[in-house]
Coordinates of N, CA, C and O in Angstrom, one line a residue:
M1 N 17.6 2.9 -6.5 CA 16.3 3.5 -6.4 C 15.8 3.5 -5.0 O 15.8 2.5 -4.3
K2 N 15.4 4.7 -4.5 CA 14.9 4.8 -3.2 C 13.4 4.3 -3.2 O 12.6 4.8 -4.0
T3 N 13.1 3.4 -2.3 CA 11.8 2.7 -2.4 C 10.9 3.0 -1.1 O 9.8 2.5 -1.0
S4 N 11.4 3.7 -0.1 CA 10.6 4.0 1.0 C 10.9 5.4 1.4 O 12.0 5.9 1.5
R5 N 9.9 6.1 1.8 CA 10.1 7.4 2.3 C 8.9 7.8 3.2 O 7.8 7.3 3.0
S6 N 9.2 8.6 4.1 CA 8.1 9.1 5.0 C 8.3 10.6 5.0 O 9.3 11.2 5.3
I7 N 7.2 11.4 4.7 CA 7.2 12.8 4.6 C 6.1 13.4 5.4 O 5.1 12.8 5.6
E8 N 6.4 14.6 5.9 CA 5.4 15.3 6.7 C 4.5 16.0 5.7 O 4.9 16.7 4.8
A9 N 3.2 15.8 5.9 CA 2.2 16.4 5.0 C 2.1 17.9 5.2 O 2.2 18.4 6.3
E10 N 1.8 18.6 4.1 CA 1.6 20.0 4.3 C 0.2 20.3 4.8 O 0.0 21.4 5.4
Q11 N -0.7 19.6 4.3 CA -2.1 19.8 4.8 C -2.4 19.0 6.0 O -1.7 18.1 6.3
D12 N -3.4 19.4 6.7 CA -3.7 18.7 8.0 C -4.6 17.5 7.9 O -4.7 16.7 8.8
R13 N -5.1 17.2 6.7 CA -6.0 16.1 6.6 C -5.5 15.1 5.5 O -5.1 15.6 4.5
P14 N -5.7 13.8 5.7 CA -5.3 12.9 4.7 C -6.3 12.9 3.5 O -7.3 13.6 3.5
P15 N -6.0 12.3 2.4 CA -6.9 12.3 1.2 C -8.3 11.8 1.7 O -8.3 10.8 2.5
S16 N -9.3 12.3 1.1 CA -10.7 11.9 1.4 C -10.9 10.4 1.1 O -11.8 9.8 1.8
N17 N -10.2 9.8 0.2 CA -10.5 8.4 -0.1 C -9.6 7.4 0.6 O -9.6 6.2 0.3
A18 N -8.8 7.9 1.6 CA -7.9 7.0 2.4 C -8.7 6.0 3.2 O -9.8 6.4 3.8
K19 N -8.3 4.8 3.2 CA -9.1 3.7 3.8 C -8.5 3.3 5.1 O -7.3 3.1 5.2
R20 N -9.3 3.2 6.1 CA -8.9 2.6 7.4 C -9.1 1.1 7.3 O -10.1 0.6 6.9
V21 N -8.1 0.3 7.8 CA -8.1 -1.1 7.7 C -8.2 -1.6 9.1 O -7.2 -1.5 9.9
Y22 N -9.3 -2.1 9.6 CA -9.5 -2.6 10.9 C -9.3 -4.1 11.0 O -9.0 -4.7 12.1
R23 N -9.4 -4.8 9.9 CA -9.2 -6.2 9.9 C -8.9 -6.6 8.4 O -9.1 -5.9 7.4
W24 N -8.3 -7.8 8.2 CA -8.0 -8.3 6.8 C -9.2 -8.3 5.9 O -9.0 -8.0 4.7
A25 N -10.4 -8.5 6.4 CA -11.6 -8.5 5.6 C -11.8 -7.1 4.9 O -12.6 -7.0 4.0
D26 N -11.2 -6.0 5.4 CA -11.3 -4.7 4.9 C -10.5 -4.6 3.6 O -10.7 -3.5 2.9
L27 N -9.6 -5.5 3.3 CA -8.8 -5.4 2.1 C -9.4 -6.5 1.1 O -10.1 -7.4 1.4
P28 N -9.0 -6.3 -0.2 CA -9.5 -7.3 -1.2 C -9.1 -8.7 -0.8 O -8.0 -8.9 -0.4
D29 N -10.0 -9.6 -1.0 CA -9.7 -11.0 -0.7 C -9.0 -11.7 -1.9 O -9.7 -12.6 -2.5
L30 N -7.9 -11.3 -2.2 CA -7.2 -11.8 -3.4 C -5.8 -12.2 -2.8 O -5.0 -11.4 -2.5
R31 N -5.6 -13.6 -2.9 CA -4.3 -14.1 -2.3 C -3.5 -14.9 -3.2 O -2.3 -15.2 -3.0
Q32 N -4.1 -15.4 -4.4 CA -3.4 -16.3 -5.3 C -2.3 -15.4 -6.0 O -2.5 -14.2 -6.1
P33 N -1.2 -16.0 -6.5 CA -0.2 -15.2 -7.1 C -0.7 -14.5 -8.3 O -1.5 -14.9 -9.1
A34 N -0.2 -13.3 -8.4 CA -0.6 -12.4 -9.6 C 0.7 -11.7 -10.1 O 1.6 -11.4 -9.4
L35 N 0.7 -11.4 -11.4 CA 1.8 -10.8 -12.1 C 1.5 -9.3 -12.3 O 0.4 -9.0 -12.7
Y36 N 2.4 -8.4 -11.9 CA 2.2 -7.0 -12.0 C 3.4 -6.4 -12.7 O 4.5 -6.9 -12.7
R37 N 3.1 -5.3 -13.4 CA 4.1 -4.5 -14.0 C 4.3 -3.2 -13.2 O 3.3 -2.5 -12.9
V38 N 5.5 -3.0 -12.8 CA 5.9 -1.8 -11.9 C 6.7 -0.8 -12.8 O 7.7 -1.2 -13.4
T39 N 6.3 0.4 -12.8 CA 7.0 1.4 -13.6 C 7.3 2.6 -12.7 O 6.4 3.1 -12.0
D40 N 8.6 3.0 -12.7 CA 9.0 4.2 -11.9 C 9.7 5.2 -13.0 O 10.4 4.7 -13.9
A41 N 9.5 6.4 -12.7 CA 10.1 7.4 -13.6 C 11.6 7.2 -13.8 O 12.3 7.0 -12.7
G42 N 12.1 7.2 -15.0 CA 13.5 7.0 -15.3 C 14.0 5.6 -15.2 O 15.2 5.4 -15.3
H43 N 13.2 4.6 -15.0 CA 13.6 3.2 -14.9 C 12.7 2.4 -15.9 O 11.6 2.8 -16.2
E44 N 13.3 1.3 -16.4 CA 12.6 0.4 -17.2 C 11.4 -0.3 -16.4 O 11.7 -0.6 -15.3
P45 N 10.3 -0.5 -17.0 CA 9.2 -1.3 -16.4 C 9.8 -2.7 -16.0 O 10.6 -3.2 -16.7
R46 N 9.3 -3.3 -14.9 CA 9.7 -4.6 -14.5 C 8.4 -5.4 -14.1 O 7.4 -4.8 -13.7
E47 N 8.5 -6.7 -14.1 CA 7.4 -7.5 -13.7 C 7.7 -8.2 -12.4 O 8.9 -8.6 -12.2
I48 N 6.8 -8.3 -11.5 CA 6.9 -9.0 -10.2 C 5.7 -9.9 -10.0 O 4.6 -9.7 -10.6
V49 N 5.9 -10.9 -9.2 CA 4.7 -11.7 -8.8 C 4.5 -11.5 -7.3 O 5.5 -11.6 -6.5
V50 N 3.3 -11.3 -6.9 CA 2.9 -11.0 -5.5 C 1.8 -11.9 -5.2 O 0.9 -12.1 -5.9
S51 N 1.8 -12.5 -3.9 CA 0.7 -13.3 -3.5 C 0.5 -13.1 -1.9 O 1.1 -12.3 -1.3
K52 N -0.6 -13.8 -1.5 CA -0.9 -13.8 -0.1 C -1.2 -12.4 0.5 O -1.8 -11.6 -0.2
N53 N -0.9 -12.1 1.7 CA -1.2 -10.8 2.2 C -0.5 -9.6 1.6 O -1.1 -8.5 1.6
K54 N 0.7 -9.8 1.0 CA 1.3 -8.8 0.3 C 0.4 -8.4 -0.9 O 0.3 -7.2 -1.2
R55 N -0.2 -9.3 -1.5 CA -1.1 -9.0 -2.7 C -2.3 -8.3 -2.2 O -2.7 -7.3 -2.8
R56 N -2.9 -8.7 -1.0 CA -4.0 -8.0 -0.5 C -3.7 -6.5 -0.3 O -4.5 -5.6 -0.5
V57 N -2.5 -6.2 0.3 CA -2.2 -4.9 0.7 C -1.9 -4.1 -0.7 O -2.4 -3.0 -0.9
L58 N -1.2 -4.7 -1.6 CA -1.0 -4.0 -2.9 C -2.3 -3.7 -3.6 O -2.5 -2.6 -4.1
E59 N -3.2 -4.6 -3.7 CA -4.5 -4.4 -4.3 C -5.2 -3.3 -3.6 O -5.9 -2.5 -4.2
G60 N -5.1 -3.3 -2.3 CA -5.8 -2.2 -1.5 C -5.2 -0.8 -1.9 O -5.9 0.1 -2.1
L61 N -3.8 -0.8 -2.0 CA -3.2 0.5 -2.4 C -3.5 0.9 -3.8 O -3.5 2.1 -4.2
L62 N -3.8 -0.1 -4.7 CA -4.1 0.2 -6.0 C -5.5 0.9 -6.1 O -5.8 1.7 -7.0
R63 N -6.3 0.6 -5.1 CA -7.7 1.2 -5.0 C -7.7 2.6 -4.3 O -8.5 3.4 -4.7
S64 N -6.9 2.7 -3.3 CA -6.8 4.0 -2.6 C -5.7 4.0 -1.6 O -5.2 3.0 -1.2
P65 N -5.3 5.2 -1.1 CA -4.3 5.3 0.0 C -4.9 4.5 1.2 O -6.1 4.4 1.4
I66 N -4.0 4.1 2.1 CA -4.5 3.3 3.3 C -3.8 3.9 4.5 O -2.5 4.1 4.5
F67 N -4.6 4.0 5.6 CA -4.0 4.5 6.8 C -2.9 3.5 7.3 O -3.2 2.3 7.3
A68 N -1.8 4.0 7.8 CA -0.7 3.1 8.1 C -1.0 2.4 9.4 O -0.6 1.2 9.6
A69 N -1.6 3.0 10.4 CA -1.9 2.4 11.7 C -3.2 1.5 11.5 O -4.2 2.0 11.2
S70 N -3.0 0.2 11.6 CA -4.1 -0.7 11.5 C -4.0 -1.8 12.5 O -2.9 -2.0 13.1
Y71 N -5.0 -2.6 12.6 CA -5.0 -3.7 13.6 C -4.4 -4.9 13.0 O -4.2 -5.9 13.7
C72 N -4.1 -4.9 11.7 CA -3.5 -6.1 11.0 C -2.0 -6.0 10.7 O -1.5 -6.7 9.9
R73 N -1.4 -4.9 11.1 CA 0.1 -4.7 11.0 C 0.4 -4.7 9.5 O 1.1 -5.5 9.0
L74 N -0.2 -3.7 8.8 CA 0.1 -3.6 7.4 C 1.6 -3.4 7.1 O 2.1 -3.8 6.0
S75 N 2.3 -2.7 8.0 CA 3.7 -2.5 7.7 C 4.5 -3.8 7.5 O 5.5 -3.8 6.8
D76 N 4.0 -4.9 8.1 CA 4.7 -6.2 7.8 C 4.6 -6.7 6.4 O 5.3 -7.5 5.9
Q77 N 3.6 -6.1 5.7 CA 3.5 -6.4 4.2 C 4.0 -5.3 3.3 O 4.6 -5.5 2.3
V78 N 3.9 -4.0 3.8 CA 4.4 -2.8 3.0 C 5.9 -2.9 3.0 O 6.5 -2.7 1.9
L79 N 6.6 -3.2 4.1 CA 8.0 -3.2 4.0 C 8.6 -4.2 3.0 O 9.5 -3.8 2.2
P80 N 8.2 -5.4 2.9 CA 8.7 -6.3 1.9 C 8.3 -5.9 0.5 O 9.1 -6.2 -0.5
L81 N 7.1 -5.3 0.3 CA 6.8 -4.8 -1.0 C 7.8 -3.7 -1.4 O 8.2 -3.6 -2.6
R82 N 8.2 -2.9 -0.5 CA 9.2 -1.9 -0.8 C 10.6 -2.5 -1.0 O 11.3 -2.3 -2.1
R83 N 11.0 -3.3 0.0 CA 12.4 -3.8 0.0 C 12.6 -4.9 -1.1 O 13.5 -4.8 -1.9
D84 N 11.7 -5.9 -1.1 CA 12.0 -7.1 -1.9 C 11.4 -6.9 -3.4 O 12.0 -7.4 -4.3
E85 N 10.3 -6.1 -3.5 CA 9.8 -6.0 -4.9 C 10.1 -4.6 -5.5 O 9.8 -4.4 -6.6
G86 N 10.7 -3.7 -4.7 CA 11.1 -2.4 -5.2 C 10.0 -1.4 -5.6 O 10.2 -0.5 -6.4
I87 N 8.8 -1.7 -4.9 CA 7.7 -0.8 -5.2 C 7.8 0.5 -4.3 O 8.1 0.4 -3.1
N88 N 7.7 1.6 -4.9 CA 7.9 2.9 -4.1 C 6.5 3.2 -3.5 O 5.6 3.5 -4.2
I89 N 6.5 3.0 -2.1 CA 5.2 3.3 -1.4 C 5.6 4.3 -0.4 O 6.5 4.2 0.4
E90 N 4.9 5.5 -0.5 CA 5.2 6.6 0.5 C 4.3 6.5 1.6 O 3.2 6.1 1.6
C91 N 4.9 7.0 2.8 CA 4.0 7.1 4.0 C 4.1 8.6 4.3 O 5.1 9.1 4.8
K92 N 2.9 9.3 4.1 CA 2.8 10.7 4.4 C 2.3 10.9 5.8 O 1.3 10.2 6.1
M93 N 2.9 11.6 6.6 CA 2.5 11.9 8.0 C 1.6 13.0 8.1 O 1.8 14.1 7.5
Y94 N 0.6 12.9 9.0 CA -0.4 13.9 9.3 C -0.4 14.1 10.8 O 0.0 13.3 11.6
R95 N -1.1 15.2 11.2 CA -1.3 15.4 12.7 C -2.7 15.4 13.0 O -3.6 15.8 12.2
N96 N -3.0 15.1 14.3 CA -4.3 15.2 14.9 C -5.4 14.4 14.2 O -6.2 14.9 13.5
D97 N -5.4 13.1 14.4 CA -6.5 12.2 13.8 C -7.7 12.3 14.8 O -7.7 11.8 15.9
A98 N -8.7 13.0 14.3 CA -9.9 13.2 15.0 C -10.6 11.9 15.4 O -11.3 11.7 16.4
D99 N -10.5 10.8 14.5 CA -11.1 9.5 14.7 C -10.5 8.7 15.8 O -11.2 7.9 16.5
T100 N -9.2 8.8 15.9 CA -8.5 7.9 16.9 C -7.9 8.7 18.0 O -7.4 8.1 19.0
G101 N -7.7 10.0 17.9 CA -7.1 10.8 18.9 C -5.6 10.8 18.8 O -4.9 11.4 19.7
R102 N -5.0 10.2 17.8 CA -3.5 10.1 17.6 C -3.0 11.5 17.2 O -3.7 12.2 16.5
Q103 N -1.9 11.9 17.8 CA -1.3 13.2 17.5 C -0.7 13.2 16.1 O -0.7 14.2 15.4
K104 N 0.0 12.0 15.7 CA 0.6 11.8 14.4 C 0.2 10.5 13.9 O 0.1 9.5 14.6
F105 N -0.1 10.4 12.6 CA -0.4 9.2 11.9 C 0.1 9.3 10.5 O 0.3 10.4 9.9
G106 N 0.2 8.2 9.8 CA 0.6 8.1 8.5 C -0.4 7.5 7.5 O -1.3 6.7 8.0
V107 N -0.3 7.8 6.3 CA -1.1 7.2 5.2 C -0.2 6.7 4.1 O 0.6 7.5 3.6
Y108 N -0.3 5.4 3.8 CA 0.5 4.8 2.7 C -0.2 5.1 1.3 O -1.4 5.0 1.2
S109 N 0.7 5.4 0.4 CA 0.1 5.5 -1.0 C 1.2 5.1 -2.0 O 2.4 5.2 -1.7
L110 N 0.8 4.7 -3.1 CA 1.7 4.2 -4.1 C 2.3 5.4 -4.9 O 1.6 6.3 -5.2
V111 N 3.6 5.4 -5.1 CA 4.3 6.3 -5.9 C 4.6 5.7 -7.2 O 4.5 6.3 -8.3
S112 N 5.0 4.4 -7.2 CA 5.2 3.7 -8.4 C 4.0 3.5 -9.2 O 2.9 3.3 -8.5
S113 N 4.0 3.4 -10.5 CA 2.9 3.0 -11.3 C 2.8 1.4 -11.3 O 3.8 0.8 -11.7
V114 N 1.7 0.9 -10.8 CA 1.6 -0.6 -10.7 C 0.3 -1.0 -11.4 O -0.7 -0.4 -11.2
E115 N 0.4 -2.0 -12.3 CA -0.8 -2.5 -12.9 C -0.7 -4.1 -12.9 O 0.4 -4.7 -13.1
R116 N -1.9 -4.7 -12.7 CA -1.9 -6.1 -12.7 C -2.0 -6.6 -14.1 O -2.8 -6.1 -15.0
I117 N -1.1 -7.6 -14.5 CA -1.1 -8.1 -15.8 C -1.9 -9.4 -15.9 O -2.7 -9.5 -16.8
E118 N -1.7 -10.3 -15.0 CA -2.6 -11.5 -15.0 C -2.5 -12.2 -13.6 O -1.6 -11.9 -12.8
T119 N -3.5 -13.0 -13.4 CA -3.6 -13.8 -12.1 C -3.5 -15.2 -12.5 O -4.2 -15.7 -13.4
E120 N -2.8 -16.0 -11.7 CA -2.6 -17.4 -12.0 C -4.0 -18.1 -11.9 O -4.7 -17.9 -10.9
G121 N -4.3 -18.9 -12.9 CA -5.6 -19.6 -12.8 C -6.7 -18.8 -13.4 O -7.8 -19.3 -13.6
E122 N -6.5 -17.4 -13.7 CA -7.6 -16.6 -14.2 C -7.3 -16.4 -15.6 O -6.1 -16.5 -16.1
Q123 N -8.3 -16.0 -16.4 CA -8.1 -15.7 -17.9 C -8.6 -14.3 -18.1 O -9.3 -13.7 -17.4

């Protein structure tokens, strides 16, 4: 299963709900281990446990797409979610970011269907 891809966007602007992450506090403050169900087309659903900053990034992606360029190095968490957990996270590339002046930039979004099943210590 291919779990990472970067594609050039056809439109010039990212989704209107894409979130910029300037600091870890911009992501959900959820770090304890949680159980998730991951479903991809043509594959059986599977369960994974995610914690710490990987969970914060995953929870953020569950809420909205996230700009790839951030001050907290989100790719350090996105890449293990792809590689180790097998979650399909796409990075769609765009041109001309008016807010930062970057000529090219990416936005991460979930392709896999992911749902939280339970959180350790919560009911």
